[in-house]
XYZ file of C-alpha atoms in Angstrom:
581
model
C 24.273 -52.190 -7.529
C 21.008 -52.681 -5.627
C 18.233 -50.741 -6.462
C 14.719 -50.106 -4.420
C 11.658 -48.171 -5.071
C 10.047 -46.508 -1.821
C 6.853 -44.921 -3.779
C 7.836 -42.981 -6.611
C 11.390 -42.416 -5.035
C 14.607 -44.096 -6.347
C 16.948 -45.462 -3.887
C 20.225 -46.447 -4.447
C 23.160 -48.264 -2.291
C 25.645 -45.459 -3.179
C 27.654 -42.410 -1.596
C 25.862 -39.324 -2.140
C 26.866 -35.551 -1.779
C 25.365 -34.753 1.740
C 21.981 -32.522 2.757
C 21.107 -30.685 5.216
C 18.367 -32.131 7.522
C 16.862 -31.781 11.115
C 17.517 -33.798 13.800
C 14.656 -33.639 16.532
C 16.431 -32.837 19.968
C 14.274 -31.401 23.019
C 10.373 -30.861 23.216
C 7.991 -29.062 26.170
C 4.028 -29.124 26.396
C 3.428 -25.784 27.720
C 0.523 -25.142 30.149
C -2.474 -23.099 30.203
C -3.054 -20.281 33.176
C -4.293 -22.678 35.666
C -1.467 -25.491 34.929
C -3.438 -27.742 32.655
C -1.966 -29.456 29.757
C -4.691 -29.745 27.018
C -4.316 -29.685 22.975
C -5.596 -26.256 21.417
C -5.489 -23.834 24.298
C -3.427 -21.108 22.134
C 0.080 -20.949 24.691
C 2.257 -20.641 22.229
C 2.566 -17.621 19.616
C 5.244 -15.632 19.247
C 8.899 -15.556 21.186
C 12.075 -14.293 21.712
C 15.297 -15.281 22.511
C 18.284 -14.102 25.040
C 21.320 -15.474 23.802
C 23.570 -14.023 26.350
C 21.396 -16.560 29.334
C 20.219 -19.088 27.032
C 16.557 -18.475 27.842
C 13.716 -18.471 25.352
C 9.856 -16.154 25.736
C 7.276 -17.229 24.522
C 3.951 -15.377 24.858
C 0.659 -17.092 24.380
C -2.381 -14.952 23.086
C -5.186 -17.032 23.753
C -4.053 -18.349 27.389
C -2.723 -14.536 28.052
C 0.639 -16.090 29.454
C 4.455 -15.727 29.002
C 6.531 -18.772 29.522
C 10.007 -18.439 29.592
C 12.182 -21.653 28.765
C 15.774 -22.705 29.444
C 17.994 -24.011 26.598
C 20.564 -24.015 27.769
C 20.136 -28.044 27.749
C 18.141 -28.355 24.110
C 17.394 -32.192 24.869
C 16.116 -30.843 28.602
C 13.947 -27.318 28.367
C 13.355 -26.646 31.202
C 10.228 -24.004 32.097
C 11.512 -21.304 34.660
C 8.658 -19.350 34.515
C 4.754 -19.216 33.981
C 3.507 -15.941 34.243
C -0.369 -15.062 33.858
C -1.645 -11.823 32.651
C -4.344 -10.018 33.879
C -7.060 -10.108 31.274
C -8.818 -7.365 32.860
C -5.468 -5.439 33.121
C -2.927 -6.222 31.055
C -5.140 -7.525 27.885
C -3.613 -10.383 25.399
C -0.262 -10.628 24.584
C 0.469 -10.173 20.528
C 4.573 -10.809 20.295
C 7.711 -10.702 22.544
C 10.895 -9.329 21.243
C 14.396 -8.572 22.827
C 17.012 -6.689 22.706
C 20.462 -6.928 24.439
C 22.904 -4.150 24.692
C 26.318 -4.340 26.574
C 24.595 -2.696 29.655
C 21.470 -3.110 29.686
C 18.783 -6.276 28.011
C 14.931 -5.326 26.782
C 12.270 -7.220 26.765
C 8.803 -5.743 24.850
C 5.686 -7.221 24.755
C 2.779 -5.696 22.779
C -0.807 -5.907 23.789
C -4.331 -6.276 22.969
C -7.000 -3.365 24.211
C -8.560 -5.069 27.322
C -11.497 -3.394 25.738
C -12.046 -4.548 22.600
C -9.463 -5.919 19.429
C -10.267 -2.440 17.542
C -8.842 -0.258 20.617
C -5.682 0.954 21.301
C -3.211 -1.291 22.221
C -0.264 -1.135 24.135
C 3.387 -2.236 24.802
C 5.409 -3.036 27.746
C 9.225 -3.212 28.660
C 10.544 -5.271 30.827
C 13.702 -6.412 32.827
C 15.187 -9.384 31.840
C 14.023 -12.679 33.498
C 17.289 -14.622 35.102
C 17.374 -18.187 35.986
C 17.916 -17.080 39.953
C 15.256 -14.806 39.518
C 12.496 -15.872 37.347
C 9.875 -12.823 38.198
C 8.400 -10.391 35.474
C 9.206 -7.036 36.273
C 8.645 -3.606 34.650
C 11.007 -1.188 33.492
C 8.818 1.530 35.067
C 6.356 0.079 37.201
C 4.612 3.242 38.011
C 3.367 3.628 34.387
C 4.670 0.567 32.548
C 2.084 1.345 29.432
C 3.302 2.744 26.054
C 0.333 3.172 24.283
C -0.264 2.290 20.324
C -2.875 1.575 17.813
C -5.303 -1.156 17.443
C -3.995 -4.772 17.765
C -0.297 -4.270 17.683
C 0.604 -7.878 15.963
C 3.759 -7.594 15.275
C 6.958 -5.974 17.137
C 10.772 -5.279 16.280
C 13.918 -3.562 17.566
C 16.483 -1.802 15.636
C 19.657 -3.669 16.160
C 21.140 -0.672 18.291
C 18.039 -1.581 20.839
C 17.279 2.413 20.777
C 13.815 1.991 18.707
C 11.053 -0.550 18.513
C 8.990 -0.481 15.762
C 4.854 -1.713 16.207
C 2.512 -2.757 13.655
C -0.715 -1.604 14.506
C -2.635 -4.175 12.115
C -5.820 -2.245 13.103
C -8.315 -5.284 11.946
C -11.893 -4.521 11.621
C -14.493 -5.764 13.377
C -17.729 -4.846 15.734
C -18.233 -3.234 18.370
C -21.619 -2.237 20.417
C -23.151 -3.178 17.002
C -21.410 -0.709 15.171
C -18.474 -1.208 12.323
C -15.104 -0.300 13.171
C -11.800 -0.682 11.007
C -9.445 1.299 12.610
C -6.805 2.948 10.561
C -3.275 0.903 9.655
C 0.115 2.351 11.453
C 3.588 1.419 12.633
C 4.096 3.288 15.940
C 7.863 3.961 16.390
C 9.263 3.815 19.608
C 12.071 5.787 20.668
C 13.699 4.539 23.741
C 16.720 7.506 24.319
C 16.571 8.249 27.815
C 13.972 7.712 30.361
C 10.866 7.979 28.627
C 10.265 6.522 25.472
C 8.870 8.743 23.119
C 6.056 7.911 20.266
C 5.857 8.379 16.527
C 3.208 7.007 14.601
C 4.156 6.552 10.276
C 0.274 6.635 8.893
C -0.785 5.368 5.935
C -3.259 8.514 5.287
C -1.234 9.252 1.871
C -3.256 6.291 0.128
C -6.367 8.182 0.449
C -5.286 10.907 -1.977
C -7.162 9.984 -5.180
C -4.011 9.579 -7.346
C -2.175 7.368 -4.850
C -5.161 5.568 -4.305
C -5.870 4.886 -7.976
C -2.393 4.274 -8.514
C -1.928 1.190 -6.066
C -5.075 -0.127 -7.002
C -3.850 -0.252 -10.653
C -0.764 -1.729 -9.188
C -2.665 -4.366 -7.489
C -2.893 -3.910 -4.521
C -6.015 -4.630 -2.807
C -8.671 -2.708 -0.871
C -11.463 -4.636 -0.066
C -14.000 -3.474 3.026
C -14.619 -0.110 0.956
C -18.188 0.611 2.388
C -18.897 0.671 6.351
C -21.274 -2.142 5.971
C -23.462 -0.482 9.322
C -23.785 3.113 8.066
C -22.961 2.667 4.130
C -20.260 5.630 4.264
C -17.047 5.137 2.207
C -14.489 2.949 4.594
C -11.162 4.860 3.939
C -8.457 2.668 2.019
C -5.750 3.728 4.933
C -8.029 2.489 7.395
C -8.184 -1.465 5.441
C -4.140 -1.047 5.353
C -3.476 -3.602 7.738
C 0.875 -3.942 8.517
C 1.385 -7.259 10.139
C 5.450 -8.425 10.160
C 8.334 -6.316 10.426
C 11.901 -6.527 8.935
C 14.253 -3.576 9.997
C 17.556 -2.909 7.362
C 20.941 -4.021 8.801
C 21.497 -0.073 8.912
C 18.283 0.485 10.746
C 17.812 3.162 8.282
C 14.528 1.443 6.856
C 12.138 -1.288 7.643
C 9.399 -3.406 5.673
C 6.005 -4.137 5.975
C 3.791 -6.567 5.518
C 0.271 -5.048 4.458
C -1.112 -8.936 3.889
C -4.710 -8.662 3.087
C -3.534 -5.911 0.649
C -1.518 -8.149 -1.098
C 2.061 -5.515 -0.327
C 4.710 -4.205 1.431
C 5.304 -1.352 2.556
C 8.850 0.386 3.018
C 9.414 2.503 5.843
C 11.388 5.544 6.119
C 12.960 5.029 9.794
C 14.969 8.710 9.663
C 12.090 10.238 8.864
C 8.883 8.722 9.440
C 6.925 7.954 6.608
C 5.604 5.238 4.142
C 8.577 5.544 1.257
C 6.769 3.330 -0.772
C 3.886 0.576 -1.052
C 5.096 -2.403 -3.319
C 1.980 -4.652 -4.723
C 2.682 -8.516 -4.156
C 1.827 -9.429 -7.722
C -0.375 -12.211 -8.784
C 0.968 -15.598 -9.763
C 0.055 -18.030 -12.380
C -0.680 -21.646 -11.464
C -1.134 -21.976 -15.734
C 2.885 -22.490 -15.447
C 2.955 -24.574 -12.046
C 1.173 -27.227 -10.349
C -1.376 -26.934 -7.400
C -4.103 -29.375 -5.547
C -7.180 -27.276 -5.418
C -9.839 -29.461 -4.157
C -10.082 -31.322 -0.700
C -12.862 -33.356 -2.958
C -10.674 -35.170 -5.235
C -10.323 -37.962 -3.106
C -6.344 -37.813 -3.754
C -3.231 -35.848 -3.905
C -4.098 -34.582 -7.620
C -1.992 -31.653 -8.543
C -2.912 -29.866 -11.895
C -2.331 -27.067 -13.813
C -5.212 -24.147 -14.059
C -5.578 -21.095 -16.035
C -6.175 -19.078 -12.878
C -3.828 -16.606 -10.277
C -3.214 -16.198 -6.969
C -2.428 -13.189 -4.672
C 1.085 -14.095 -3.310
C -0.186 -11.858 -0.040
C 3.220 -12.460 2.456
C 2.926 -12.281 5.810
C 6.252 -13.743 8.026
C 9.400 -11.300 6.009
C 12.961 -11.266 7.113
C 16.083 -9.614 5.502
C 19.119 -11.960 4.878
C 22.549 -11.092 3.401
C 24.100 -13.006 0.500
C 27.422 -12.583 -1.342
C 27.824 -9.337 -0.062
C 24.142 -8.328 -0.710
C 20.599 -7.530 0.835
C 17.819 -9.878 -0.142
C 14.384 -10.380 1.122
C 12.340 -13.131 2.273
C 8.766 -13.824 2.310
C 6.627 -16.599 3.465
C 3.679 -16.043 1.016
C 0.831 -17.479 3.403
C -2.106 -15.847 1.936
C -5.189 -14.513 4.273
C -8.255 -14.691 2.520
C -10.775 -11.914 4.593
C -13.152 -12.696 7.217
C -14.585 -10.185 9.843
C -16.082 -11.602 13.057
C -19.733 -10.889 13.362
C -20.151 -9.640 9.924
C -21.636 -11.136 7.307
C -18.272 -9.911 5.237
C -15.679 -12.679 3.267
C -13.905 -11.345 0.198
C -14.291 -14.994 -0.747
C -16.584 -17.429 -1.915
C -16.393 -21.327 -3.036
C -15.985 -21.351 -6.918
C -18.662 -23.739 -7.340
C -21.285 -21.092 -5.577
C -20.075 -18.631 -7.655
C -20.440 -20.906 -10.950
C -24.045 -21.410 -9.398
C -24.971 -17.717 -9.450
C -23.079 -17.257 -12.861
C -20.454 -14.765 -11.864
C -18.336 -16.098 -14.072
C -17.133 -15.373 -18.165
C -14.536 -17.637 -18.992
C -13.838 -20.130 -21.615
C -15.282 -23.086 -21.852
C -12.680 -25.633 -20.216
C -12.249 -23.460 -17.106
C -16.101 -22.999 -16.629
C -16.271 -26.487 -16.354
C -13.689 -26.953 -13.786
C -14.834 -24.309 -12.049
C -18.653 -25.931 -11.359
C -16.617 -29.261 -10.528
C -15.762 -30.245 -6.789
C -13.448 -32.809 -7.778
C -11.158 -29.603 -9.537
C -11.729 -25.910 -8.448
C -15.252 -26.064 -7.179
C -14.148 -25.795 -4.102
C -11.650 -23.363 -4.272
C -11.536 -20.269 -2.718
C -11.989 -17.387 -5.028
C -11.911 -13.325 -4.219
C -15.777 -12.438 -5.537
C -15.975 -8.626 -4.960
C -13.354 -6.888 -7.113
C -10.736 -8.903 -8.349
C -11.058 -9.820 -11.994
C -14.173 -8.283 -12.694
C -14.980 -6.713 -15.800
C -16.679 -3.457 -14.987
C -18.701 -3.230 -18.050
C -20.588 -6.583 -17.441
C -20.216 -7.579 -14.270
C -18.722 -10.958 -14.542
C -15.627 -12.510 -13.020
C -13.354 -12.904 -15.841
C -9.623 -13.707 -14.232
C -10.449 -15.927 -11.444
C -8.239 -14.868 -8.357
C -7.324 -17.401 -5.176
C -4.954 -17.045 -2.295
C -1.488 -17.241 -1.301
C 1.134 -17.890 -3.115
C 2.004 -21.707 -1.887
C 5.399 -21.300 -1.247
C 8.118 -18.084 -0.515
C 9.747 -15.537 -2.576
C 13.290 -13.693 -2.610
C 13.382 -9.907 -3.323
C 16.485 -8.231 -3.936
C 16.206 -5.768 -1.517
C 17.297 -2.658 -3.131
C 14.833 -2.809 -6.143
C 11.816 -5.004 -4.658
C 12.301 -7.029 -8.179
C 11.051 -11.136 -7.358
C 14.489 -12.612 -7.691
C 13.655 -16.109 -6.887
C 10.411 -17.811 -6.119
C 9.405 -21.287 -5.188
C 7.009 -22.319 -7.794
C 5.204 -25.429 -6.991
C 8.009 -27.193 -5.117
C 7.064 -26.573 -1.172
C 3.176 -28.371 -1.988
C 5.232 -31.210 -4.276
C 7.960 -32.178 -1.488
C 4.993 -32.370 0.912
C 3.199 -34.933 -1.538
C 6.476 -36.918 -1.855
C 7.457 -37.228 1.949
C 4.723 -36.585 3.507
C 1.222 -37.660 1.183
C -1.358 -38.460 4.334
C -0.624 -35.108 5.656
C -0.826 -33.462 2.417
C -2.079 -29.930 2.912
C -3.493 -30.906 6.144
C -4.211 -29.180 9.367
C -4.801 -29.848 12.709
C -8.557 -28.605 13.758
C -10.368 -31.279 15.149
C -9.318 -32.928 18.366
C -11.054 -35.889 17.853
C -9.182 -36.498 14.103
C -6.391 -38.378 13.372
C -4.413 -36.289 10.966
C -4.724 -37.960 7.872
C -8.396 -37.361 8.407
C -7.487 -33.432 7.533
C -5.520 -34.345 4.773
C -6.019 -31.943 1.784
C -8.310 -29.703 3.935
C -6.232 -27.160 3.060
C -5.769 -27.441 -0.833
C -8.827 -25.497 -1.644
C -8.071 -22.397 0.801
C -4.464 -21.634 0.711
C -2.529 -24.668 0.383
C 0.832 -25.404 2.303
C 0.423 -21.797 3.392
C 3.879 -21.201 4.869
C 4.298 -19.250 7.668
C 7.117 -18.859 9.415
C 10.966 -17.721 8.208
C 14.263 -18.337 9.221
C 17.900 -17.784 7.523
C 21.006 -19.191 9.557
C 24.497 -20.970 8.585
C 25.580 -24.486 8.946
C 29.077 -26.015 7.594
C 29.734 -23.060 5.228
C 26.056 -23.584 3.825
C 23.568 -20.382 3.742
C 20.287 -21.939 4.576
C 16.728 -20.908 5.105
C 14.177 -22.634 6.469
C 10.220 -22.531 6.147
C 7.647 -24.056 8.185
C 3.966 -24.992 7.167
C 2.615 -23.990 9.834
C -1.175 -25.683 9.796
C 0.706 -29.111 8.191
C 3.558 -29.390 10.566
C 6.695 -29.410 8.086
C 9.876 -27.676 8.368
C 11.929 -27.083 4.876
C 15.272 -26.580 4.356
C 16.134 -24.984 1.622
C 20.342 -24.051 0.571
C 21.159 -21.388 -1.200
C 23.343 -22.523 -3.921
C 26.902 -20.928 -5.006
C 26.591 -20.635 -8.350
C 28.321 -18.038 -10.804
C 25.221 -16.836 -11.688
C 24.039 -13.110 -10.897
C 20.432 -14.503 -9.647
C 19.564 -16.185 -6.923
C 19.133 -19.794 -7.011
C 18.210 -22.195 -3.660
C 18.201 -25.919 -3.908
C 15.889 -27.934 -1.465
C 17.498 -29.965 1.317
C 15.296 -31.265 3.499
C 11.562 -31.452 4.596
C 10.761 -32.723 8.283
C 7.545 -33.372 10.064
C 7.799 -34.283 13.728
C 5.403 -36.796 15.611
C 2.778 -39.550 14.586
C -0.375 -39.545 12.845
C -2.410 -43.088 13.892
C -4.042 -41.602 16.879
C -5.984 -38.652 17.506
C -4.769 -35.217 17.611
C -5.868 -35.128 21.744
C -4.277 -38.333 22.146
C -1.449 -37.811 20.601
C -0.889 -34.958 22.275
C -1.693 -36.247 25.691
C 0.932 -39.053 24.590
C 3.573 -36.036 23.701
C 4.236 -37.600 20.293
C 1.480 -34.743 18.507
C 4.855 -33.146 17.204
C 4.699 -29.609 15.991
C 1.183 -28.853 15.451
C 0.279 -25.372 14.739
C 3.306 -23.650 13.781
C 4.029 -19.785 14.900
C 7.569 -19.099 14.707
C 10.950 -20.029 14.099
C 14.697 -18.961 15.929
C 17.815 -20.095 14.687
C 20.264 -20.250 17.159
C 23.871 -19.473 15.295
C 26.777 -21.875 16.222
C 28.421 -19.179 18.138
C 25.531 -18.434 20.766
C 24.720 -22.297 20.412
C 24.331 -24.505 23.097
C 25.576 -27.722 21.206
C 28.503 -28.304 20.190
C 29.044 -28.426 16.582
C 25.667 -27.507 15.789
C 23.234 -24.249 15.643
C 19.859 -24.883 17.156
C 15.924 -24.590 15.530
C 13.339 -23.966 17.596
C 9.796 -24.377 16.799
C 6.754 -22.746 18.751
C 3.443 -23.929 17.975
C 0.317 -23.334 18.810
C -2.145 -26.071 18.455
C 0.162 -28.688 20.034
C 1.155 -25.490 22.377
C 4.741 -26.880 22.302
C 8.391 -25.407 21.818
C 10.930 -28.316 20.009
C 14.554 -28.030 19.601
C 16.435 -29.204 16.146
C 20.229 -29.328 15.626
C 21.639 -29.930 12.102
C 23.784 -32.306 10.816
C 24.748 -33.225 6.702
C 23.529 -36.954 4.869
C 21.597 -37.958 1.961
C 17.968 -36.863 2.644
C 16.194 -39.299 2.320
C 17.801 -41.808 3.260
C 16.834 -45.886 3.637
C 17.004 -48.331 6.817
C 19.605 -50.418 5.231
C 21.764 -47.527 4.436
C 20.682 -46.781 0.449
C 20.149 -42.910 -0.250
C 17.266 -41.637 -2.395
C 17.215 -39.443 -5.209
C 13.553 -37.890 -6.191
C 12.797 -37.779 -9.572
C 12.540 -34.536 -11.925
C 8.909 -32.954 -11.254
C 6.755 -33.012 -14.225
C-alpha cells in the first residue's frame, strides 16, 4: 500500500465509501445598468427561480437591475433579460421571489423608499418573463405599488401562492440630521382576488415592561436604546429588526430572523401576531476552537474562555424522517449605523486600554494581545456587564461560526456545527482562511484571516436538497467563497447527526481580485444566495443543480453533484482527514 501526505492530510491508494462533492458546470458575469462588466458593482443579491421555464431572477440592489437567466443549458446561461430600474421611481430592489400556480405564475419584488432606507418601502408583482418575451410587466400597471415598511429585506410566499409575507427590517439610520429607527414588522400580503390586501404583525408587544424584561433576561438583545439626536428612550420594537423568512409546510406559521437581536421570531400566519420570540443563545468557544486575530501571522485556532451571539440570519425549514427541523446559517451582524457615531462593538484591545474589563488573569492578558483576542470584536455597551461596577465581565463576540438545527416544534438546538465549518476551511482551503474579497487591487490570500477577528467564516446562505437517496444541506461562506456539503446521516439515533462531505471554492487566487475577475476565473466572490434545483425540475440528467449568486464577483455559477472520495489525489489515492483536536 502506498501512502502520501498532502499537508496534514493522509492519502491512501484505496477504495473508499463515496462523498458528495460539487462539480463546477456554467458561470455568467452579470452587467451593471449601462452594460459594463466591472468587479464590485453589487448586480447580484437575491433570486428566484421558475422551474416550470427554466429561468432564473436575480435582482441586484446596488446596480438597481433584474437579470433574468436561462438554465435551461447549466454549462450555457444564457442572459434574456437586463432590466434597469428607475432609481427615482422604482427605488432599489431588496429580493425576488416566485410563485407558480397551475394557472397563473408570480413574480414579487420588494423595494427600497426612493426617499430614504428608513421610509416605506414597497413591493411589486409581476407577470412572468418568457424566453419569447423577455419584457417586465406589471400585474396592475395602473397602480403596481403595494406599500410596506421600511427596507423590506426579505420576501416569501406561502406555498399555495395566496400570501407573501415581507420583512420590514426597519434599520436605523439618519435622515435631515435627525435619528430614525423605524419600528420592526412583517407585512402580510393577501393576494385573494384582485387587490391584494395588507396586514402588518408588529412587534409593539415587546414594549410592555414584563415582555420586555423577560426577553432581555432571555437574551435577547436591544441595543440603540436612547435616540442618540434627542436622548428620548428608542422603543425596543422599533430596534426589532426581521430579516429572513421561513414559512411552515402548512403555511400555518412562519419564522423570523430578528439578527441583531440575537432571535427568532414565530409568526402566527392565521392570525397575525408574534407567537413567540426565541433568544439565539450564546455559545462557548471554551469547548471549541476559533482564530480570533487577523494579527497572528497564521491560521492559529485556540480555545478562549469567551461567547458568542449565534445571531442567524439565512433560515430555512427542511423535513427529516418524517419530521420538521430548522436551519440556520449563524452569520452574526455586529451593529453599525451610517452617519452615527454608533457600533455596539469595539476592538478588545481598546477596550483592555480603557479598562472595561474584570476577568481573570489569563484572559486579561489575551485580551490586551493582538496576536490572540486583541483584535477581536467585542459587544461594549450591555452585554456582560456587571451593573454594580461597571466592568465587562463575560466577554461577548459575534456569530456563531458555523449553522445550527432546531427541531422545529420545540425551538430546542438539536444539532450544531461546533468548530468544524472554520477547521475544513483551514484544511482545504488555508490561504483563503477567513478571507474576504474587499480590495480590488488584492490578491486573495492578501485578505486571508481578515475575517477571524469580526465574525469568522460567517455563513450565509442555506440550502437543503436530495442526491442518490442522500439528504444534504449545503452552506456557503459567503465573504470566503466556499460551498459545504454537509449529509445528514441515518443513524438509529433520536438526534440529529450530519457528517461533512465536501467543501468547494471556485476560481484562482495568484492574481488580483479585478484581474481575476476581468479574466472570469474570480469564482464565487461575494456570496448571496443559494437554489437547489431537485432532480425532477433538473435540467441535467442524473443530477440536481446549485446555483450560486454573488455579489462581489456579480456572477451566477451552476454545480451538479456527483459521489467520490473527497479529497481525492491526481494519481487516483483518496484522503482521509485526521480526527480534529
Amino acid at each position: 500500500m502506498e501512502v502520501h501526505y498532502l499537508g496534514i492530510i493522509l492519502c491512501i491508494l484505496m477504495a473508499v465509501r463515496g462523498d458528495v462533492v460539487l462539480e463546477e458546470r456554467g458561470y455568467l458575469k452579470l452587467p451593471d445598468r449601462n452594460s459594463n462588466y466591472r468587479y464590485d458593482t453589487g448586480t447580484a443579491k437575491e433570486s428566484a427561480f421558475d422551474q416550470q421555464r427554466k429561468l432564473l431572477y436575480v435582482v441586484g440592489e446596488d446596480t438597481q437591475m433584474l437579470h433574468v437567466l436561462n438554465l435551461n443549458d447549466v454549462d450555457n446561461i444564457e442572459s434574456i433579460l437586463n432590466h434597469n430600474f428607475d432609481p427615482a421611481i422604482d427605488g432599489a430592489p431588496l429580493d425576488v421571489e416566485l410563485c407558480v400556480t397551475p394557472l397563473d405564475t408570480v413574480v414579487a419584488i420588494s423595494f427600497e423608499s426612493t426617499a430614504n432606507p428608513q421610509a416605506e418601502g414597497h413591493v411589486v408583482l409581476y407577470e412572468a418573463v418568457t424566453i419569447g418575451s423577455a419584457v417586465l410587466t406589471p400585474k396592475n400597471p395602473t397602480d403596481p405599488r403595494i406599500t410596506v415598511g421600511a427596507h423590506p429585506e426579505n420576501i416569501k410566499f406561502t406555498s399555495d401562492c395566496t400570501r407573501l409575507l415581507v420583512s420590514n427590517e426597519g434599520i436605523p439610520g439618519l435622515v435631515d440630521g435627525e435619528f430614525v429607527d423605524p419600528p420592526g414588522g412583517v407585512s402580510v400580503i393577501s393576494l385573494f382576488g384582485s387587490t391584494p390586501s395588507i396586514t402588518t404583525v408588529t412587534f409593539v408587544g415587546v414594549d410592555q415592561s414584563s415582555e420586555r424584561d423577560r426577553l432581555l433576561g432571555l437574551g435577547v438583545r436591544w441595543q440603540i436604546r436612547t435616540n442618540p439626536t434627542t436622548g428620548e428612550v428608542n422603543p425596543f420594537s422599533h430596534n426589532i429588526e426581521p430579516e429572513y423568512i421561513t414559512v411552515s409546510p402548512n403555511n400555518g406559521y412562519a419564522y423570523v430572523t430578528l439578527q441583531e437581536n440575537n432571535a427568532v421570531a414565530r409568526i402566527d400566519l392565521e392570525n397575525f401576531y408574534v407567537a413567540n420570540i426565541y433568544p439565539m443563545g450564546e455559545k462557548e468557544w471554551k469547548y471549541s476552537y476559533l482564530d480570533a486575530s487577523d494579527r497572528d501571522s497564521a491560521v492559529l485556532m485556540k480555545k478562549y474562555d469567551i461567547k458568542s451571539f449565534y445571531q442567524p440570519g439565512k433560515i430555512s425549514f427542511f423535513e427529516w424522517k418524517s419530521k420538521l427541523y430548522l436551519v440556520t446559517a449563524d452569520e452574526g451582524a455586529p451593529i453599525n449605523v451610517p452617519d452615527l457615531p454608533f457600533t455596539d462593538y469595539d476592538r478588545a484591545l481598546s477596550l483592555h486600554t480603557k479598562d472595561e474589563f474584570k476577568v481573570d488573569s489569563q484572559l486579561d492578558a489575551e485580551l490586551s494581545t493582538n496576536s490572540q483576542l486583541g483584535r477581536l470584536y467585542v459587544s461594549h455597551y450591555f452585554d456582560g456587564r456587571n451593573l454594580v461596577n461597571g466592568k465587562i465581565e463575560t466577554v461577548h463576540t459575534f456569530g456563531g461560526r458555523g449553522f445550527s438545527v432546531f427541531n422545529a416544534q420545540t425551538m430546542i438546538r438539536d444539532w450544531e456545527s461546533g468548530d468544524q465549518i472554520e477547521k475544513y476551511s483551514r484544511m482545504f482551503y488555508p490561504d483563503t482562511f477567513n478571507g474576504d474579497s474587499t480590495n480590488g487591487n488584492f490578491i486573495p490570500p492578501q485578505e486571508k484571516d481578515s475575517q477571524s477577528p469580526i465574525t469568522g467564516t460567517s455563513l450565509n446562505a442555506i440550502v437543503d436538497g436530495e442526491f442518490n437517496g442522500k439528504k444534504l444541506l449545503i452552506l456557503a461562506s459567503g465573504k470566503s467563497g466556499l460551498l459545504y456539503v454537509y449529509e445528514l446521516a441515518d443513524t438509529v439515533s433520536t438526534r440529529t447527526n450530519l457528517l461533512f462531505q465536501s467543501v468547494h471554492r471556485r476560481g484562482e487566487i495568484t492574481d488580483t481580485w479585478t484581474r481575476l475577475y476581468s479574466a472570469g476565473t474570480i469564482g464565487d466572490a461575494g456570496i448571496e444566495d443559494l437554489k437547489f434545483i431537485p432532480l425532477n425540475e433538473s435540467p441535467v440528467a442524473g443530477s440536481p443543480v446549485l446555483v450560486v449568486v454573488s455579489s462581489k464577483s456579480g456572477t451566477v455559477s451552476t454545480y451538479t453533484f456527483k459521489e467520490e472520495q473527497f479529497p481525492s489525489t491526481a494519481d487516483g489515492g483518496v484522503c482521509r482527514p485526521p480526527s480534529f483536536n
